[in-house]
Coordinates of C-alpha atoms in Angstrom, one line a residue:
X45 CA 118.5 83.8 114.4
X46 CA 120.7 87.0 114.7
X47 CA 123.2 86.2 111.8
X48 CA 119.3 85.3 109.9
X49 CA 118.0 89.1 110.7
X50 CA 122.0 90.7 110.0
X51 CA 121.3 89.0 106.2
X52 CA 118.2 90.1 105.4
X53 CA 118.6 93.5 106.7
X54 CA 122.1 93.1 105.0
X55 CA 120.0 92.2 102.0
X56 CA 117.6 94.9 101.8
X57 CA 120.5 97.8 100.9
X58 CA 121.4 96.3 97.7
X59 CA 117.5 95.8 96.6
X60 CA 116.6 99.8 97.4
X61 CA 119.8 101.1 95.7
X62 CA 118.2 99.0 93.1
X63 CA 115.2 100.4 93.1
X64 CA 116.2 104.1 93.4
X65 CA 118.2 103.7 90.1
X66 CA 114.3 101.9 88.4
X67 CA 112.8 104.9 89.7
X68 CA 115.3 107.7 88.3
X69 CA 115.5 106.1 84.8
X70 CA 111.3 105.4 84.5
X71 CA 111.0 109.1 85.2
X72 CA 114.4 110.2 82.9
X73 CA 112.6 107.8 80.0
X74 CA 109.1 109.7 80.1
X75 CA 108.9 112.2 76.3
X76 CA 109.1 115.8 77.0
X77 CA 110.8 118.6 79.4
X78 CA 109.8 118.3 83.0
X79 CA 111.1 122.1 82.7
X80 CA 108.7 123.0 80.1
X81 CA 105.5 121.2 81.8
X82 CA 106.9 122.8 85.3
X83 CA 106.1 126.6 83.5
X84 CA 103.8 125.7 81.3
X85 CA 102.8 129.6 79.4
X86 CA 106.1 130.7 80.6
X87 CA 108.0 128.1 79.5
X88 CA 110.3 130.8 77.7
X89 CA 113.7 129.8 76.3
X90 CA 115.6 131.7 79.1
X91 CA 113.4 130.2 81.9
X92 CA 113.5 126.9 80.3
X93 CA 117.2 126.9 80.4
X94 CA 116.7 128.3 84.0
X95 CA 114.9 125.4 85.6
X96 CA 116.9 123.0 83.5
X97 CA 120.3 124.4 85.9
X98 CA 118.4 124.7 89.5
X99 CA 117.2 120.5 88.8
X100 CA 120.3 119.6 87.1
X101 CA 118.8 118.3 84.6
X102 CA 121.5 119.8 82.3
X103 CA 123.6 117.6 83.6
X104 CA 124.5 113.9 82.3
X105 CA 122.4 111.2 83.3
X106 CA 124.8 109.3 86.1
X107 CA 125.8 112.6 87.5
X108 CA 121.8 113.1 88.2
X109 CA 121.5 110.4 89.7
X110 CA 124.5 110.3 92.0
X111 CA 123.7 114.2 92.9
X112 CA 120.4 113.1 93.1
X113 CA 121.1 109.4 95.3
X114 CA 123.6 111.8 97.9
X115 CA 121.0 114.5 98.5
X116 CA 118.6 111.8 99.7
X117 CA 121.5 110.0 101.6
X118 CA 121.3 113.2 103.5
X119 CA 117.7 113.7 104.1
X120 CA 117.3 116.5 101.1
X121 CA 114.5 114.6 98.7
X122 CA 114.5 117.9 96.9
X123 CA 111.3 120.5 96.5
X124 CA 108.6 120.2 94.9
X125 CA 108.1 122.8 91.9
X126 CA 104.5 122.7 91.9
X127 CA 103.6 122.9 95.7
X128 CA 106.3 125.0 96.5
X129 CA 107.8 123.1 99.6
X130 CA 110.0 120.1 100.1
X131 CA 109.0 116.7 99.0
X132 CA 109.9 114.5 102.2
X133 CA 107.5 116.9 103.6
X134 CA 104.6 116.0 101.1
X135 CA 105.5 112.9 100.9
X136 CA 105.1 112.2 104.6
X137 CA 102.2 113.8 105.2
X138 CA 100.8 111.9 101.9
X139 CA 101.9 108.6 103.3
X140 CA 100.4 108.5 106.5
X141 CA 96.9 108.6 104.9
X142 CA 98.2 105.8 103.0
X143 CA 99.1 103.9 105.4
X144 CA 95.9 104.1 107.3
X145 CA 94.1 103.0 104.3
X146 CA 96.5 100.7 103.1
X147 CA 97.1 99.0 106.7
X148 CA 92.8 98.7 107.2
X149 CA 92.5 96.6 103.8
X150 CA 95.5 94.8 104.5
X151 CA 94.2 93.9 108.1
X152 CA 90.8 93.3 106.4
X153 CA 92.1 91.3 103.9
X154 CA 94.7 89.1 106.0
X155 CA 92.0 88.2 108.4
X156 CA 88.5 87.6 106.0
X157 CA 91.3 85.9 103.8
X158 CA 92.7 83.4 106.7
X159 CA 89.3 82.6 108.2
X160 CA 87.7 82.3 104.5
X161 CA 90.5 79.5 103.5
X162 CA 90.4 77.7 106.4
X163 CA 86.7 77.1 106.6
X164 CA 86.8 76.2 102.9
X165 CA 89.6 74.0 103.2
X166 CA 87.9 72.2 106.6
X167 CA 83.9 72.1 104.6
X168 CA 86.1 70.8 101.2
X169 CA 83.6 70.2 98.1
X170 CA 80.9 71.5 100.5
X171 CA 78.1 74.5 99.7
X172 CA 80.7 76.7 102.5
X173 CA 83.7 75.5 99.9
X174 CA 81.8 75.9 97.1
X175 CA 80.2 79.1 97.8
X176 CA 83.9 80.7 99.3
X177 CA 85.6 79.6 96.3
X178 CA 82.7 81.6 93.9
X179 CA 83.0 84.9 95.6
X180 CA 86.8 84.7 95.8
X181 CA 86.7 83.7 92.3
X182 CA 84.3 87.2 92.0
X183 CA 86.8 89.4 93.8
X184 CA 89.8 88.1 92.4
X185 CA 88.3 88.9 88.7
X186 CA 86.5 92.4 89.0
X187 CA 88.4 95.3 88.8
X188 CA 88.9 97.3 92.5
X189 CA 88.5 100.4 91.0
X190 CA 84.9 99.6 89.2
X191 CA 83.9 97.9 92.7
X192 CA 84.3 101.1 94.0
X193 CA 82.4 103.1 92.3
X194 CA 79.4 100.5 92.6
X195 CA 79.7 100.9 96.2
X196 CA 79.7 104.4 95.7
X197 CA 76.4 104.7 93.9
X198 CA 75.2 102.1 96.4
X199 CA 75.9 103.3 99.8
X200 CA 76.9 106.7 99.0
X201 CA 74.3 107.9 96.8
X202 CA 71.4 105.6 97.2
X203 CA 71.7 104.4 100.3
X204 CA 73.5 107.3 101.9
X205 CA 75.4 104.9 104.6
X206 CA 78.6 106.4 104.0
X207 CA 80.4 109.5 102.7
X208 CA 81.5 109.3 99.1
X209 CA 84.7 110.9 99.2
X210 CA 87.3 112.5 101.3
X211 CA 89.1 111.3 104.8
X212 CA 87.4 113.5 107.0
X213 CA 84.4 115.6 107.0
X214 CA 84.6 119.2 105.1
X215 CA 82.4 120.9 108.4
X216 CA 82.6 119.8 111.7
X217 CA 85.3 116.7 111.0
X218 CA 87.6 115.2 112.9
X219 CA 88.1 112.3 115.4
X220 CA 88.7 108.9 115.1
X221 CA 84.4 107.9 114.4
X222 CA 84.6 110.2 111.6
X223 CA 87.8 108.5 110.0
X224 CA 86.0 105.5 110.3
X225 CA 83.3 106.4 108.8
X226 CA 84.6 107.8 105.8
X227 CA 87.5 104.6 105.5
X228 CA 85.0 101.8 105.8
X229 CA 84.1 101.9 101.5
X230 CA 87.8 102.5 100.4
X231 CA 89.0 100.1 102.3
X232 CA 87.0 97.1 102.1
X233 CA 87.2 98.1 97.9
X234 CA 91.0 97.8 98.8
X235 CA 90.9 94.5 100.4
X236 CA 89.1 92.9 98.5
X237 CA 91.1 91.3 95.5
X238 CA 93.7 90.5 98.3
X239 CA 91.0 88.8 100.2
X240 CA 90.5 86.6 97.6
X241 CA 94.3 85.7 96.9
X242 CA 95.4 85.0 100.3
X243 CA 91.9 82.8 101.1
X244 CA 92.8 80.4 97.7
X245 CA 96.4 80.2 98.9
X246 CA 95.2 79.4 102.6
X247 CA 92.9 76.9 101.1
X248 CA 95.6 75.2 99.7
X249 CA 98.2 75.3 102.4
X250 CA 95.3 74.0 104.8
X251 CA 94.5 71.2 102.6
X252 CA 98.4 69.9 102.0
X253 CA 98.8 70.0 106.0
X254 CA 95.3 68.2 106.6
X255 CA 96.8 65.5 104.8
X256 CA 100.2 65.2 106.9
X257 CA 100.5 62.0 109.3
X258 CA 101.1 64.0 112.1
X259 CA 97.3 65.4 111.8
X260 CA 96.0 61.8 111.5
X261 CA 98.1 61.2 114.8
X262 CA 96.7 64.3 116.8
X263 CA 93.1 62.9 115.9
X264 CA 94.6 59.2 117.1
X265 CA 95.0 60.8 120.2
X266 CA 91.2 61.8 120.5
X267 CA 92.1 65.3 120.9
X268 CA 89.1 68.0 119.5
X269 CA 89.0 68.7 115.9
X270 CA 89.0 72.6 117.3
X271 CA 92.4 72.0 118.4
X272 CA 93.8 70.1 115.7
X273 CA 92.5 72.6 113.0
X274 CA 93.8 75.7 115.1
X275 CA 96.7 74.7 117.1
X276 CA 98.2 72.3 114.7
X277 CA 97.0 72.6 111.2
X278 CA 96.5 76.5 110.9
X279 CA 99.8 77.5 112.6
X280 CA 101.6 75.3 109.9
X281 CA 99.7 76.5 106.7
X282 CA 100.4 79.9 108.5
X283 CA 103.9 79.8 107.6
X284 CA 103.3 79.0 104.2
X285 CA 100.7 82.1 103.7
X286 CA 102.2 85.1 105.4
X287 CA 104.9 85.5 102.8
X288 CA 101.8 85.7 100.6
X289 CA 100.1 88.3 102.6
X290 CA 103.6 90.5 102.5
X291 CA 103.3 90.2 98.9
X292 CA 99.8 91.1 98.9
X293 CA 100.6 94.5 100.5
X294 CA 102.7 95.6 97.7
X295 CA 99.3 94.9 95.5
X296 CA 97.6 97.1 98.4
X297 CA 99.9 99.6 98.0
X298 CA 100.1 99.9 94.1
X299 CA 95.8 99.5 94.2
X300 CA 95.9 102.8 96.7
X301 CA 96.3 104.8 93.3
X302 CA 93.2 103.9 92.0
X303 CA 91.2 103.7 95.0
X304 CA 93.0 106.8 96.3
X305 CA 91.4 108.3 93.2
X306 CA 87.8 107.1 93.0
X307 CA 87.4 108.0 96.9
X308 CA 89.4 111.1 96.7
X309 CA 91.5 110.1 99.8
X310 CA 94.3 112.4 100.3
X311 CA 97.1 110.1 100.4
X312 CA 100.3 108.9 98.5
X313 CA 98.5 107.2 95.4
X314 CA 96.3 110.7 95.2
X315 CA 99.0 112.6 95.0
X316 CA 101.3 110.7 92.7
X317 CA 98.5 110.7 89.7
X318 CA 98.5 114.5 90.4
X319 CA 102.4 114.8 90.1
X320 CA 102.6 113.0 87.2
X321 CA 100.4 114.7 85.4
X322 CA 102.3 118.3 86.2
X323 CA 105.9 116.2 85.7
X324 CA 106.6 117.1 89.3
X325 CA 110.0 114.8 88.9
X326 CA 111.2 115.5 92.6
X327 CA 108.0 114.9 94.1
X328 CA 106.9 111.3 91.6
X329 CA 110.9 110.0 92.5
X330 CA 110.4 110.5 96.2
X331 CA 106.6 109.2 96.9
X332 CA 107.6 105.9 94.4
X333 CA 110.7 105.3 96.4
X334 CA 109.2 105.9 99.8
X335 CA 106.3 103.4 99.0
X336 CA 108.7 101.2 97.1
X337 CA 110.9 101.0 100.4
X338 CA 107.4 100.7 102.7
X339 CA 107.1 97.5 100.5
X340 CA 109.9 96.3 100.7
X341 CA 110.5 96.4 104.9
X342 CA 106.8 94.9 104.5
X343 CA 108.1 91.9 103.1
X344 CA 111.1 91.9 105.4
X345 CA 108.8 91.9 108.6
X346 CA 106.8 88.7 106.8
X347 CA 110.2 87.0 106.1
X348 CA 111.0 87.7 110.1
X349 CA 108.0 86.6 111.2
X350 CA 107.7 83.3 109.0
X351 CA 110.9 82.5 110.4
X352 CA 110.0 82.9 114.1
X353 CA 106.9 80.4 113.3
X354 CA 109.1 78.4 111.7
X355 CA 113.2 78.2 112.6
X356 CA 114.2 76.2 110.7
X357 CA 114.2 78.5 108.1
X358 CA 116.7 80.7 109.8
X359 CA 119.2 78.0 110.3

């Protein structure tokens, strides 16, 4: 198990040097003069030039990105034009509202999506099957962006259940009830598409183990279908699905933008629309590559815990 965890931490290096150099050339390839959007009506010839020199971007392209690669090597993601302060500090402030969002839906989604494809798998070609299978067909298919402005004019505006916007209250917010008030809508948006994938997938792992002779043998033994559904069949299927569920918080991650957007939660996705749009370069390089590498680790903690479930695959 120890040489296991030395290779795929081993393995992660190569795959964020990797995509540090996807990020630098996306944002070298966008048309135009990050200078020249950075000043806007003072985008003068001298100041242009001026800019150009303090980002290097008068430099050649590899010797950006290796000045740019060290600096970050060294904690130094740069500063931010537009805000006026450094970009690891944005970022992390960004990225913890993120991560409380993102984590909810992912939670949300892991467990609706579990429970959903194992009582579909268990009632197979019955109305529970039948009617699971319809409304994961639903989520999978809508966009989560349109969902959540439906909810929005629901329970926001008609219904007046929850707030439309914002993380906490403008007056008088604060504390952990208020959070939760205000992340029940944007998350449950969030979780919903990833619901749908991980309860088809469950489905399907459920249904290949039901069918294993060693199933057939726990049942020989008159032992309660309870236990041979949760001890035995779930906790194999469960291997096969949490790789799915790491992949599924990448999705979670790149749908934060939009939801991030409709809800107007101040977190990473929020603030990356916004950067683009005034080609902050520092700032878009750092929050892609810090949510990037949060994906990443994600899917090395669901590779470490697959293989503790199942060790053979470490061997």
């Amino acid at each position: 198990m120890g040489l296991y965890l030395l290779k795929r931490l081993l393995s992660v290096i190569p795959v964020l040097i990797g995509l540090s150099l996807i990020v630098f050339l996306i944002m070298a390839m966008i048309p135009g003069n990050p200078a020249q959007a950075l000043l806007g009506a003072w985008a003068t010839p001298e100041n242009v030039t001026r800019i150009n020199q303090e980002l290097g971007l008068d430099k050649p392209l590899y010797q950006q990105y290796l000045i740019w690669i060290g600096n970050m090597l060294h904690g130094d993601f740069g500063r931010s034009y537009v805000l006026n302060r450094p970009v690891i500090d944005e970022v992390m402030d960004r990225f913890g509202a993120t991560l409380i969002l993102g984590g909810s839906a992912l939670l949300i989604s892991s467990i609706l999506g579990l429970l959903a494809g194992v009582i579909s798998a268990v009632r197979q070609f019955g109305w529970a099957d039948k009617t699971i299978t319809l409304l994961v067909l639903l989520g999978i298919s809508m966009p989560s962006f349109w969902i959540g402005l439906l909810m929005i004019m629901l329970f926001a505006v008609q219904l007046q259940w929850f707030p439309a916007s914002g993380m906490v209250a403008i007056w008088g917010g604060g504390g952990l009830t208020d959070l939760l008030h205000h992340l029940v809508m944007p998350a449950i948006t969030l979780a919903l598409v990833a619901t749908g994938v991980i309860a088809r997938l469950t489905r399907t792992a459920m249904l290949e183990v039901l069918r294993q002779d060693y199933i057939r043998t726990a049942r020989a033994k008159g032992l309660s279908e309870r236990k041979v559904i949760w001890h035995h069949a779930f906790r194999s299927a469960l291997v096969a699905v949490i790789p799915v569920i790491g992949i599924q918080a990448g999705f979670v991650l790149g749908g934060a933008v939009y939801i991030e957007t409709v809800f107007q939660w101040p977190g990473l996705g929020a603030m990356l629309v916004k950067a683009v749009a005034t080609r902050d370069l520092l700032l878009v390089q750092g929050g892609v590559l810090v949510a990037a590498a949060a994906y990443v680790l994600i899917n090395l903690c669901a590779d470490i815990l697959q293989s503790l479930l199942d060790p053979r695959l470490a061997s």
